[in-house]
Amino acid sequence: MVSESEVFWNPLLETLPREEIVKLQVKKFRRIMEWAFDHSKFHGQLYRDAGLEPGDIKTMEDIARVPKVEKSMMRGIQKKEPYPYGDMLCVPLEDVTEFRQTSGTTGQPVYQPDTWEDWEWWAESWAYILYSQGYRKSDRVFIPFGYNIFVAFWAGHYGAEKLGCEVVPGGVLNTEARLLKMQELRATAIMATPTYILGMADTARKKLGLDPVKDLDIRKITCAGEPGASIPATKKRMEDAWGAKVFDHIGATEIGAWSYECMEQSGGLHVNEALFLVQIEDIESGEIIDQPNKQGRMVITAFDRLAQPCIRFDSKDIIMWHEQQCPCGRTFRMIKGGVVGRADDITKVKGVLLAPTAIEEAVRGVTELGDEYEAIVTKRGDTDNISLKVELQPEAENLREAVLAKLNDQLRIKTNLRYNISFHPYGSLPRYDVKAKRFKDLRKKH
């Protein structure tokens, strides 16, 4: 019989009964709200303007009354005193030990300060993730990304060390050198974006003559930064390319690492409800959604982050609750299929709501196509047009008509839209190492 310590990083918290989880979350929410109320001019004023004090928070219904924070507010106060974080900061400036900033893919970057205690919290949140995915002391984890001002896999590095894994940083190496070092050291696990995971496999085969399945020892891959690892067709491509289990995780610089897929790979991602409160709001009404299979926008609170708290943060991520519990035994709720998209990205085209992830699922589901594509929405007069650029695998050149028919079928099923599809030489579309931008809406109003 497998013991709890072999499955769970924190057996007590990960298996709490539902009612105990709710009690804990209300208690921890009141505590972080009180901390921010007392130590941040920004938060104190926000809550006073709403007529609320921390002592008013006694139930989940009370939490829903607390004002939300969004990125535009954070951008508006940063660079004021205390510079460069402004009056959202809850600790003396000299207590800040870590600086990160958001990637800026949705606008001006937001600065994120952390104390050393906050950074230990980051490592703890990653320990939940990696332990649930089978990382253990025997693993040698290669991290193939350039260590930068973005949080990226910085915290994954420290979380792996907390588990006792051996960590190999591959920051300044290029892709070929990283692959050769992984082969030389017999690394067993890697962390990267889905785009880079697929790109590394392609480089291994085309430039180094290596088969990642046969010539490398990677058995676990943890992805982040893009929804690809929760898109079945993309996950299958990665697992086939590497002969490894691919796991998704979700996090953000201003939030933390809040959700993860476990070894069961049951079609959902756990919310770490011991460290975070995730609420889903109806996009139209703003009402809290508790029932499964109904999409809404995520509002999230990190309970234990002190320097710049994340309290009722409107992430604009579109998610939905799963109707089932995971067979792994965790009582944490799951979201179904990961992050479906962003409220900013989901757009209406020809009267149809379109999520860019649906295009990715269609393209990646056609095996004769390469990994890269580019979708561009334009407008001529009153008519929306979608151009889709794709690459044929070199060996599929004589199957162009059949591939086109298959892709059109998949796009119609998954998006209910028609596309102007063009084939491009293999390797000609843009390649990305970190977050990819494959969907572009060029209509004026966007």
CSV table of C-alpha atoms in Angstrom, one decimal:
chain,number,residue,atom,x,y,z
A,1,MET,CA,0.0,0.0,0.0
A,2,VAL,CA,1.3,3.5,-0.9
A,3,SER,CA,1.7,5.8,2.0
A,4,GLU,CA,0.4,9.4,2.0
A,5,SER,CA,3.9,10.7,2.3
A,6,GLU,CA,4.7,9.1,-1.1
A,7,VAL,CA,1.8,10.9,-2.8
A,8,PHE,CA,1.3,14.2,-1.1
A,9,TRP,CA,3.8,17.0,-0.2
A,10,ASN,CA,1.5,18.1,2.7
A,11,PRO,CA,-0.9,15.2,3.4
A,12,LEU,CA,-2.7,17.2,6.1
A,13,LEU,CA,-3.7,20.2,3.9
A,14,GLU,CA,-4.1,18.3,0.6
A,15,THR,CA,-6.7,15.9,2.1
A,16,LEU,CA,-8.7,18.3,4.3
A,17,PRO,CA,-12.4,17.8,4.1
A,18,ARG,CA,-14.2,20.4,2.1
A,19,GLU,CA,-15.8,22.2,5.0
A,20,GLU,CA,-12.4,22.5,6.7
A,21,ILE,CA,-10.8,23.9,3.6
A,22,VAL,CA,-13.5,26.6,3.5
A,23,LYS,CA,-12.9,27.5,7.1
A,24,LEU,CA,-9.2,27.7,6.6
A,25,GLN,CA,-9.6,29.9,3.5
A,26,VAL,CA,-12.0,32.4,5.2
A,27,LYS,CA,-9.5,32.6,8.2
A,28,LYS,CA,-6.5,33.2,6.0
A,29,PHE,CA,-8.3,35.7,3.8
A,30,ARG,CA,-9.3,37.8,6.8
A,31,ARG,CA,-5.6,37.6,8.0
A,32,ILE,CA,-4.1,38.8,4.7
A,33,MET,CA,-6.8,41.5,4.3
A,34,GLU,CA,-6.0,42.7,7.8
A,35,TRP,CA,-2.3,42.8,7.0
A,36,ALA,CA,-2.9,44.9,3.8
A,37,PHE,CA,-5.4,47.1,5.6
A,38,ASP,CA,-2.8,48.0,8.3
A,39,HIS,CA,0.3,48.2,6.1
A,40,SER,CA,-0.7,49.5,2.7
A,41,LYS,CA,-2.1,52.9,2.0
A,42,PHE,CA,-3.5,51.7,-1.3
A,43,HIS,CA,-5.4,48.7,0.3
A,44,GLY,CA,-6.5,50.6,3.4
A,45,GLN,CA,-8.1,53.3,1.2
A,46,LEU,CA,-9.6,50.7,-1.1
A,47,TYR,CA,-11.4,48.9,1.7
A,48,ARG,CA,-12.4,52.0,3.6
A,49,ASP,CA,-14.0,53.4,0.4
A,50,ALA,CA,-16.0,50.2,0.1
A,51,GLY,CA,-17.1,50.5,3.8
A,52,LEU,CA,-15.3,47.3,4.8
A,53,GLU,CA,-12.9,46.3,7.5
A,54,PRO,CA,-11.1,42.9,8.0
A,55,GLY,CA,-13.4,42.1,10.9
A,56,ASP,CA,-16.4,42.1,8.5
A,57,ILE,CA,-15.1,39.0,6.8
A,58,LYS,CA,-16.8,35.9,8.3
A,59,THR,CA,-18.0,33.9,5.3
A,60,MET,CA,-17.3,33.3,1.7
A,61,GLU,CA,-20.2,35.5,0.8
A,62,ASP,CA,-18.4,38.4,2.7
A,63,ILE,CA,-15.3,37.8,0.7
A,64,ALA,CA,-17.2,38.4,-2.5
A,65,ARG,CA,-18.0,41.9,-1.3
A,66,VAL,CA,-14.3,42.9,-1.1
A,67,PRO,CA,-13.2,45.2,-4.0
A,68,LYS,CA,-11.1,43.6,-6.8
A,69,VAL,CA,-7.7,44.7,-7.9
A,70,GLU,CA,-6.5,44.6,-11.5
A,71,LYS,CA,-3.3,45.3,-13.3
A,72,SER,CA,-4.3,48.8,-14.5
A,73,MET,CA,-4.4,49.8,-10.8
A,74,MET,CA,-0.9,48.4,-10.2
A,75,ARG,CA,0.5,50.2,-13.2
A,76,GLY,CA,-1.1,53.4,-12.0
A,77,ILE,CA,0.7,53.5,-8.7
A,78,GLN,CA,4.1,51.9,-9.4
A,79,LYS,CA,7.2,54.2,-9.6
A,80,LYS,CA,5.6,56.4,-6.9
A,81,GLU,CA,7.1,56.5,-3.4
A,82,PRO,CA,8.3,54.2,-2.1
A,83,TYR,CA,9.9,53.9,-5.6
A,84,PRO,CA,9.5,51.8,-7.7
A,85,TYR,CA,6.5,50.0,-6.1
A,86,GLY,CA,4.2,52.8,-4.8
A,87,ASP,CA,1.8,52.6,-1.9
A,88,MET,CA,0.7,49.1,-2.5
A,89,LEU,CA,3.9,48.0,-0.8
A,90,CYS,CA,3.3,46.5,2.7
A,91,VAL,CA,6.8,46.2,4.0
A,92,PRO,CA,9.8,48.6,4.5
A,93,LEU,CA,11.7,49.0,1.2
A,94,GLU,CA,14.8,47.5,2.8
A,95,ASP,CA,12.9,44.3,3.5
A,96,VAL,CA,12.4,43.6,-0.2
A,97,THR,CA,15.0,41.0,-1.4
A,98,GLU,CA,13.6,39.9,-4.8
A,99,PHE,CA,12.5,41.9,-7.8
A,100,ARG,CA,10.5,40.5,-10.7
A,101,GLN,CA,8.3,42.0,-13.3
A,102,THR,CA,5.5,40.7,-15.6
A,103,SER,CA,6.4,39.9,-19.2
A,104,GLY,CA,4.5,42.9,-20.6
A,105,THR,CA,2.6,40.8,-23.1
A,106,THR,CA,-0.7,42.5,-22.1
A,107,GLY,CA,0.7,46.0,-21.6
A,108,GLN,CA,3.2,47.9,-19.5
A,109,PRO,CA,5.1,45.5,-17.1
A,110,VAL,CA,4.1,45.4,-13.5
A,111,TYR,CA,6.8,45.4,-10.9
A,112,GLN,CA,6.6,42.7,-8.1
A,113,PRO,CA,8.6,42.9,-4.9
A,114,ASP,CA,9.1,39.9,-2.6
A,115,THR,CA,10.6,39.5,0.8
A,116,TRP,CA,12.7,36.5,1.6
A,117,GLU,CA,9.7,35.1,3.4
A,118,ASP,CA,7.7,35.5,0.2
A,119,TRP,CA,10.4,33.8,-1.8
A,120,GLU,CA,10.3,30.8,0.6
A,121,TRP,CA,6.5,30.8,0.0
A,122,TRP,CA,7.1,30.7,-3.8
A,123,ALA,CA,9.4,27.6,-3.3
A,124,GLU,CA,6.8,26.0,-1.1
A,125,SER,CA,4.0,26.5,-3.7
A,126,TRP,CA,6.3,24.9,-6.3
A,127,ALA,CA,7.1,22.0,-3.9
A,128,TYR,CA,3.4,21.0,-4.0
A,129,ILE,CA,3.5,21.2,-7.8
A,130,LEU,CA,6.6,19.1,-8.4
A,131,TYR,CA,6.0,16.5,-5.7
A,132,SER,CA,2.5,15.9,-7.2
A,133,GLN,CA,4.2,15.3,-10.6
A,134,GLY,CA,6.6,12.7,-9.3
A,135,TYR,CA,9.7,14.8,-8.8
A,136,ARG,CA,11.9,13.2,-6.1
A,137,LYS,CA,15.4,13.5,-4.7
A,138,SER,CA,16.7,11.1,-7.4
A,139,ASP,CA,15.8,13.5,-10.2
A,140,ARG,CA,18.4,15.7,-12.0
A,141,VAL,CA,16.3,18.7,-13.3
A,142,PHE,CA,17.6,20.7,-16.2
A,143,ILE,CA,16.1,24.2,-16.5
A,144,PRO,CA,16.7,25.5,-20.1
A,145,PHE,CA,15.7,29.1,-19.9
A,146,GLY,CA,17.6,32.4,-19.6
A,147,TYR,CA,17.4,33.6,-16.0
A,148,ASN,CA,15.8,37.0,-16.4
A,149,ILE,CA,13.7,39.6,-14.6
A,150,PHE,CA,10.6,37.5,-15.3
A,151,VAL,CA,9.7,35.0,-12.7
A,152,ALA,CA,9.5,32.2,-15.3
A,153,PHE,CA,11.1,29.1,-13.7
A,154,TRP,CA,13.1,30.9,-11.1
A,155,ALA,CA,10.7,29.6,-8.4
A,156,GLY,CA,10.6,26.2,-10.0
A,157,HIS,CA,14.4,26.0,-9.6
A,158,TYR,CA,14.1,26.7,-5.8
A,159,GLY,CA,11.1,24.4,-5.4
A,160,ALA,CA,13.1,21.5,-7.0
A,161,GLU,CA,16.0,22.2,-4.6
A,162,LYS,CA,13.6,22.2,-1.7
A,163,LEU,CA,12.5,18.7,-2.7
A,164,GLY,CA,16.2,17.7,-2.8
A,165,CYS,CA,16.5,17.4,-6.6
A,166,GLU,CA,19.8,18.2,-8.3
A,167,VAL,CA,19.2,21.3,-10.4
A,168,VAL,CA,21.2,22.2,-13.5
A,169,PRO,CA,20.7,25.8,-14.7
A,170,GLY,CA,21.0,26.1,-18.5
A,171,GLY,CA,20.7,29.9,-18.7
A,172,VAL,CA,23.3,31.2,-21.1
A,173,LEU,CA,23.6,28.0,-23.3
A,174,ASN,CA,21.9,28.0,-26.7
A,175,THR,CA,19.4,25.2,-27.6
A,176,GLU,CA,22.0,22.8,-29.1
A,177,ALA,CA,24.3,23.2,-26.1
A,178,ARG,CA,21.4,22.6,-23.7
A,179,LEU,CA,20.4,19.4,-25.4
A,180,LEU,CA,24.0,18.1,-25.4
A,181,LYS,CA,24.4,19.0,-21.7
A,182,MET,CA,21.1,17.2,-20.9
A,183,GLN,CA,22.4,14.2,-22.8
A,184,GLU,CA,25.8,14.3,-21.1
A,185,LEU,CA,24.4,14.6,-17.5
A,186,ARG,CA,21.5,12.3,-18.1
A,187,ALA,CA,19.0,14.8,-16.9
A,188,THR,CA,15.6,13.2,-16.0
A,189,ALA,CA,13.3,16.3,-16.0
A,190,ILE,CA,13.0,19.7,-17.6
A,191,MET,CA,10.8,22.8,-17.2
A,192,ALA,CA,9.9,25.1,-20.1
A,193,THR,CA,7.1,26.6,-22.2
A,194,PRO,CA,5.3,24.2,-24.6
A,195,THR,CA,6.7,26.2,-27.5
A,196,TYR,CA,10.2,25.6,-26.4
A,197,ILE,CA,9.7,22.0,-25.5
A,198,LEU,CA,8.5,21.3,-29.1
A,199,GLY,CA,11.3,23.6,-30.4
A,200,MET,CA,14.0,21.7,-28.5
A,201,ALA,CA,12.8,18.3,-29.8
A,202,ASP,CA,12.8,19.7,-33.4
A,203,THR,CA,16.4,21.1,-32.9
A,204,ALA,CA,17.5,17.7,-31.5
A,205,ARG,CA,16.3,15.8,-34.5
A,206,LYS,CA,17.1,18.3,-37.3
A,207,LYS,CA,20.4,19.8,-36.1
A,208,LEU,CA,22.0,17.2,-33.8
A,209,GLY,CA,20.6,14.0,-35.2
A,210,LEU,CA,19.3,13.1,-31.7
A,211,ASP,CA,16.1,11.3,-31.0
A,212,PRO,CA,14.9,12.7,-27.6
A,213,VAL,CA,13.0,9.5,-26.9
A,214,LYS,CA,16.0,7.2,-27.4
A,215,ASP,CA,19.0,9.4,-26.8
A,216,LEU,CA,17.9,11.4,-23.8
A,217,ASP,CA,16.7,10.4,-20.4
A,218,ILE,CA,13.9,13.0,-19.8
A,219,ARG,CA,10.9,11.3,-18.1
A,220,LYS,CA,9.1,14.4,-16.7
A,221,ILE,CA,8.4,17.8,-18.2
A,222,THR,CA,6.7,20.6,-16.4
A,223,CYS,CA,5.3,23.4,-18.6
A,224,ALA,CA,4.1,26.9,-17.9
A,225,GLY,CA,3.6,30.3,-19.7
A,226,GLU,CA,1.2,29.1,-22.3
A,227,PRO,CA,-2.0,26.9,-22.3
A,228,GLY,CA,-0.5,24.2,-24.5
A,229,ALA,CA,0.2,21.5,-21.9
A,230,SER,CA,-3.6,21.5,-21.1
A,231,ILE,CA,-4.5,21.3,-24.8
A,232,PRO,CA,-4.7,17.5,-25.6
A,233,ALA,CA,-3.3,17.8,-29.1
A,234,THR,CA,-0.3,19.9,-28.0
A,235,LYS,CA,0.3,17.7,-24.9
A,236,LYS,CA,0.3,14.6,-27.1
A,237,ARG,CA,2.8,16.2,-29.5
A,238,MET,CA,5.2,16.9,-26.6
A,239,GLU,CA,4.8,13.5,-25.0
A,240,ASP,CA,5.4,11.7,-28.3
A,241,ALA,CA,8.4,13.9,-29.1
A,242,TRP,CA,10.1,13.2,-25.8
A,243,GLY,CA,8.7,9.9,-24.6
A,244,ALA,CA,8.0,11.6,-21.3
A,245,LYS,CA,5.0,12.6,-19.2
A,246,VAL,CA,4.1,16.3,-19.7
A,247,PHE,CA,2.5,18.2,-16.8
A,248,ASP,CA,0.9,21.6,-16.8
A,249,HIS,CA,1.1,24.2,-14.1
A,250,ILE,CA,-0.3,27.7,-13.9
A,251,GLY,CA,1.2,30.7,-12.2
A,252,ALA,CA,1.8,34.4,-12.7
A,253,THR,CA,4.4,36.9,-11.4
A,254,GLU,CA,1.8,39.0,-9.5
A,255,ILE,CA,-0.1,36.0,-8.2
A,256,GLY,CA,2.2,33.0,-7.6
A,257,ALA,CA,2.1,29.3,-8.7
A,258,TRP,CA,-1.5,28.5,-7.9
A,259,SER,CA,-2.5,25.4,-9.9
A,260,TYR,CA,-1.0,22.2,-11.2
A,261,GLU,CA,-1.6,18.9,-12.9
A,262,CYS,CA,-0.8,15.8,-10.8
A,263,MET,CA,0.4,12.3,-11.9
A,264,GLU,CA,-3.2,11.1,-12.5
A,265,GLN,CA,-3.5,13.5,-15.5
A,266,SER,CA,-7.2,13.4,-15.1
A,267,GLY,CA,-8.1,16.3,-17.4
A,268,GLY,CA,-8.0,19.0,-14.8
A,269,LEU,CA,-5.6,21.0,-12.7
A,270,HIS,CA,-5.7,21.2,-8.9
A,271,VAL,CA,-6.1,24.6,-7.3
A,272,ASN,CA,-3.7,24.8,-4.3
A,273,GLU,CA,-6.5,25.8,-1.9
A,274,ALA,CA,-4.2,25.8,1.1
A,275,LEU,CA,-2.3,28.8,-0.3
A,276,PHE,CA,-4.8,30.4,-2.6
A,277,LEU,CA,-8.5,31.3,-2.9
A,278,VAL,CA,-9.8,31.0,-6.5
A,279,GLN,CA,-13.2,32.4,-7.3
A,280,ILE,CA,-14.9,32.3,-10.7
A,281,GLU,CA,-17.1,35.2,-11.7
A,282,ASP,CA,-19.8,35.2,-14.4
A,283,ILE,CA,-18.4,37.5,-17.1
A,284,GLU,CA,-21.7,39.3,-17.5
A,285,SER,CA,-23.2,39.5,-14.0
A,286,GLY,CA,-20.1,39.3,-11.8
A,287,GLU,CA,-21.9,36.7,-9.7
A,288,ILE,CA,-19.7,33.9,-8.2
A,289,ILE,CA,-19.9,30.6,-10.1
A,290,ASP,CA,-19.8,27.5,-7.9
A,291,GLN,CA,-21.2,24.9,-10.4
A,292,PRO,CA,-18.9,23.0,-12.8
A,293,ASN,CA,-18.6,23.4,-16.6
A,294,LYS,CA,-19.5,27.1,-16.7
A,295,GLN,CA,-16.8,29.4,-17.8
A,296,GLY,CA,-16.1,32.7,-16.0
A,297,ARG,CA,-13.2,35.0,-15.2
A,298,MET,CA,-10.9,34.1,-12.3
A,299,VAL,CA,-10.5,36.3,-9.2
A,300,ILE,CA,-7.7,35.1,-7.0
A,301,THR,CA,-6.2,35.7,-3.6
A,302,ALA,CA,-2.7,34.6,-2.4
A,303,PHE,CA,-3.0,34.1,1.3
A,304,ASP,CA,0.6,34.3,2.4
A,305,ARG,CA,2.4,36.9,0.2
A,306,LEU,CA,3.3,39.9,2.3
A,307,ALA,CA,5.4,42.5,0.4
A,308,GLN,CA,2.8,43.2,-2.3
A,309,PRO,CA,-0.3,41.2,-1.5
A,310,CYS,CA,-2.5,39.7,-4.2
A,311,ILE,CA,-6.0,40.1,-2.8
A,312,ARG,CA,-9.1,39.6,-5.0
A,313,PHE,CA,-7.0,40.1,-8.1
A,314,ASP,CA,-8.9,40.0,-11.4
A,315,SER,CA,-6.5,37.9,-13.5
A,316,LYS,CA,-8.8,38.0,-16.6
A,317,ASP,CA,-8.1,34.3,-17.1
A,318,ILE,CA,-11.1,32.3,-18.2
A,319,ILE,CA,-11.5,29.0,-16.3
A,320,MET,CA,-14.3,26.6,-15.1
A,321,TRP,CA,-14.7,24.2,-12.3
A,322,HIS,CA,-14.4,20.5,-13.0
A,323,GLU,CA,-17.4,18.3,-12.2
A,324,GLN,CA,-15.2,15.5,-10.7
A,325,GLN,CA,-12.7,15.1,-7.9
A,326,CYS,CA,-9.3,13.8,-8.9
A,327,PRO,CA,-8.7,10.1,-8.2
A,328,CYS,CA,-5.3,11.0,-6.6
A,329,GLY,CA,-7.1,11.6,-3.3
A,330,ARG,CA,-6.5,15.4,-3.1
A,331,THR,CA,-9.6,17.3,-1.9
A,332,PHE,CA,-8.5,20.5,-3.6
A,333,ARG,CA,-10.9,21.4,-6.4
A,334,MET,CA,-9.9,21.2,-10.0
A,335,ILE,CA,-10.3,23.5,-12.9
A,336,LYS,CA,-11.2,21.7,-16.2
A,337,GLY,CA,-8.8,21.9,-19.1
A,338,GLY,CA,-6.6,24.6,-17.5
A,339,VAL,CA,-6.9,28.2,-18.5
A,340,VAL,CA,-9.2,28.3,-21.5
A,341,GLY,CA,-8.1,31.8,-22.5
A,342,ARG,CA,-8.0,35.4,-21.3
A,343,ALA,CA,-11.0,37.7,-21.3
A,344,ASP,CA,-8.7,40.1,-23.3
A,345,ASP,CA,-8.1,37.4,-25.9
A,346,ILE,CA,-11.5,35.8,-26.4
A,347,THR,CA,-13.1,37.9,-29.1
A,348,LYS,CA,-16.1,37.8,-31.4
A,349,VAL,CA,-15.3,37.0,-35.1
A,350,LYS,CA,-18.2,36.9,-37.6
A,351,GLY,CA,-20.5,36.9,-34.6
A,352,VAL,CA,-18.9,33.8,-33.0
A,353,LEU,CA,-16.9,33.9,-29.8
A,354,LEU,CA,-13.4,32.7,-30.5
A,355,ALA,CA,-10.8,31.4,-28.1
A,356,PRO,CA,-7.2,31.2,-29.6
A,357,THR,CA,-6.7,27.9,-27.8
A,358,ALA,CA,-9.3,26.4,-30.0
A,359,ILE,CA,-7.2,27.2,-33.1
A,360,GLU,CA,-4.1,25.6,-31.4
A,361,GLU,CA,-6.1,22.5,-30.7
A,362,ALA,CA,-7.2,22.2,-34.3
A,363,VAL,CA,-3.7,22.8,-35.8
A,364,ARG,CA,-1.8,20.6,-33.4
A,365,GLY,CA,-4.3,17.8,-33.9
A,366,VAL,CA,-3.2,17.5,-37.6
A,367,THR,CA,0.0,15.4,-37.4
A,368,GLU,CA,1.1,16.4,-40.9
A,369,LEU,CA,1.5,20.0,-39.8
A,370,GLY,CA,4.5,21.5,-38.0
A,371,ASP,CA,4.3,23.0,-34.5
A,372,GLU,CA,4.2,26.6,-35.6
A,373,TYR,CA,1.2,28.6,-36.9
A,374,GLU,CA,0.0,32.2,-37.1
A,375,ALA,CA,-3.6,33.4,-37.0
A,376,ILE,CA,-4.4,37.0,-38.0
A,377,VAL,CA,-7.9,38.6,-37.8
A,378,THR,CA,-8.5,41.6,-40.1
A,379,LYS,CA,-11.6,43.5,-41.2
A,380,ARG,CA,-12.6,44.6,-44.7
A,381,GLY,CA,-15.6,46.9,-44.6
A,382,ASP,CA,-18.1,45.1,-42.4
A,383,THR,CA,-16.6,41.6,-42.9
A,384,ASP,CA,-14.1,39.9,-40.5
A,385,ASN,CA,-11.4,37.7,-42.1
A,386,ILE,CA,-9.1,35.1,-40.5
A,387,SER,CA,-5.9,34.2,-42.2
A,388,LEU,CA,-4.1,31.1,-40.9
A,389,LYS,CA,-0.5,30.4,-41.8
A,390,VAL,CA,0.7,26.8,-41.2
A,391,GLU,CA,3.8,24.7,-42.0
A,392,LEU,CA,3.6,21.3,-43.6
A,393,GLN,CA,6.0,18.7,-42.4
A,394,PRO,CA,8.6,18.1,-45.2
A,395,GLU,CA,7.4,14.5,-45.6
A,396,ALA,CA,3.8,15.6,-46.1
A,397,GLU,CA,4.3,17.9,-49.1
A,398,ASN,CA,2.5,15.5,-51.5
A,399,LEU,CA,-0.5,15.4,-49.1
A,400,ARG,CA,-1.3,19.1,-49.2
A,401,GLU,CA,-5.0,18.7,-50.4
A,402,ALA,CA,-5.8,16.0,-47.8
A,403,VAL,CA,-4.1,18.0,-45.0
A,404,LEU,CA,-6.1,21.1,-46.0
A,405,ALA,CA,-9.4,19.2,-45.9
A,406,LYS,CA,-8.5,17.7,-42.5
A,407,LEU,CA,-7.5,21.1,-41.0
A,408,ASN,CA,-10.7,22.8,-42.4
A,409,ASP,CA,-12.8,20.1,-40.7
A,410,GLN,CA,-11.0,20.5,-37.4
A,411,LEU,CA,-11.3,24.3,-37.4
A,412,ARG,CA,-15.0,24.1,-38.3
A,413,ILE,CA,-15.7,21.6,-35.5
A,414,LYS,CA,-13.6,23.4,-32.9
A,415,THR,CA,-14.3,27.1,-33.8
A,416,ASN,CA,-17.3,27.1,-36.2
A,417,LEU,CA,-15.5,29.5,-38.4
A,418,ARG,CA,-13.9,29.5,-41.9
A,419,TYR,CA,-10.2,30.5,-42.5
A,420,ASN,CA,-8.0,31.6,-45.3
A,421,ILE,CA,-5.4,28.9,-44.9
A,422,SER,CA,-1.9,29.3,-46.5
A,423,PHE,CA,0.9,26.8,-46.4
A,424,HIS,CA,4.5,28.1,-45.7
A,425,PRO,CA,7.9,26.3,-46.0
A,426,TYR,CA,8.8,24.3,-42.9
A,427,GLY,CA,10.8,26.5,-40.5
A,428,SER,CA,9.7,29.8,-42.0
A,429,LEU,CA,7.2,31.0,-39.4
A,430,PRO,CA,8.5,32.7,-36.2
A,431,ARG,CA,10.0,30.6,-33.5
A,432,TYR,CA,9.7,31.5,-29.8
A,433,ASP,CA,11.7,30.5,-26.7
A,434,VAL,CA,9.3,31.9,-24.0
A,435,LYS,CA,5.7,33.1,-24.5
A,436,ALA,CA,4.5,32.8,-28.1
A,437,LYS,CA,2.2,35.3,-29.8
A,438,ARG,CA,0.5,33.3,-32.6
A,439,PHE,CA,-2.9,35.0,-32.5
A,440,LYS,CA,-3.1,38.6,-33.7
A,441,ASP,CA,-6.3,40.7,-33.9
A,442,LEU,CA,-5.6,43.6,-36.2
A,443,ARG,CA,-9.1,45.1,-36.4
A,444,LYS,CA,-9.0,48.8,-35.5
A,445,LYS,CA,-11.3,48.5,-32.5
A,446,HIS,CA,-8.9,46.0,-31.0
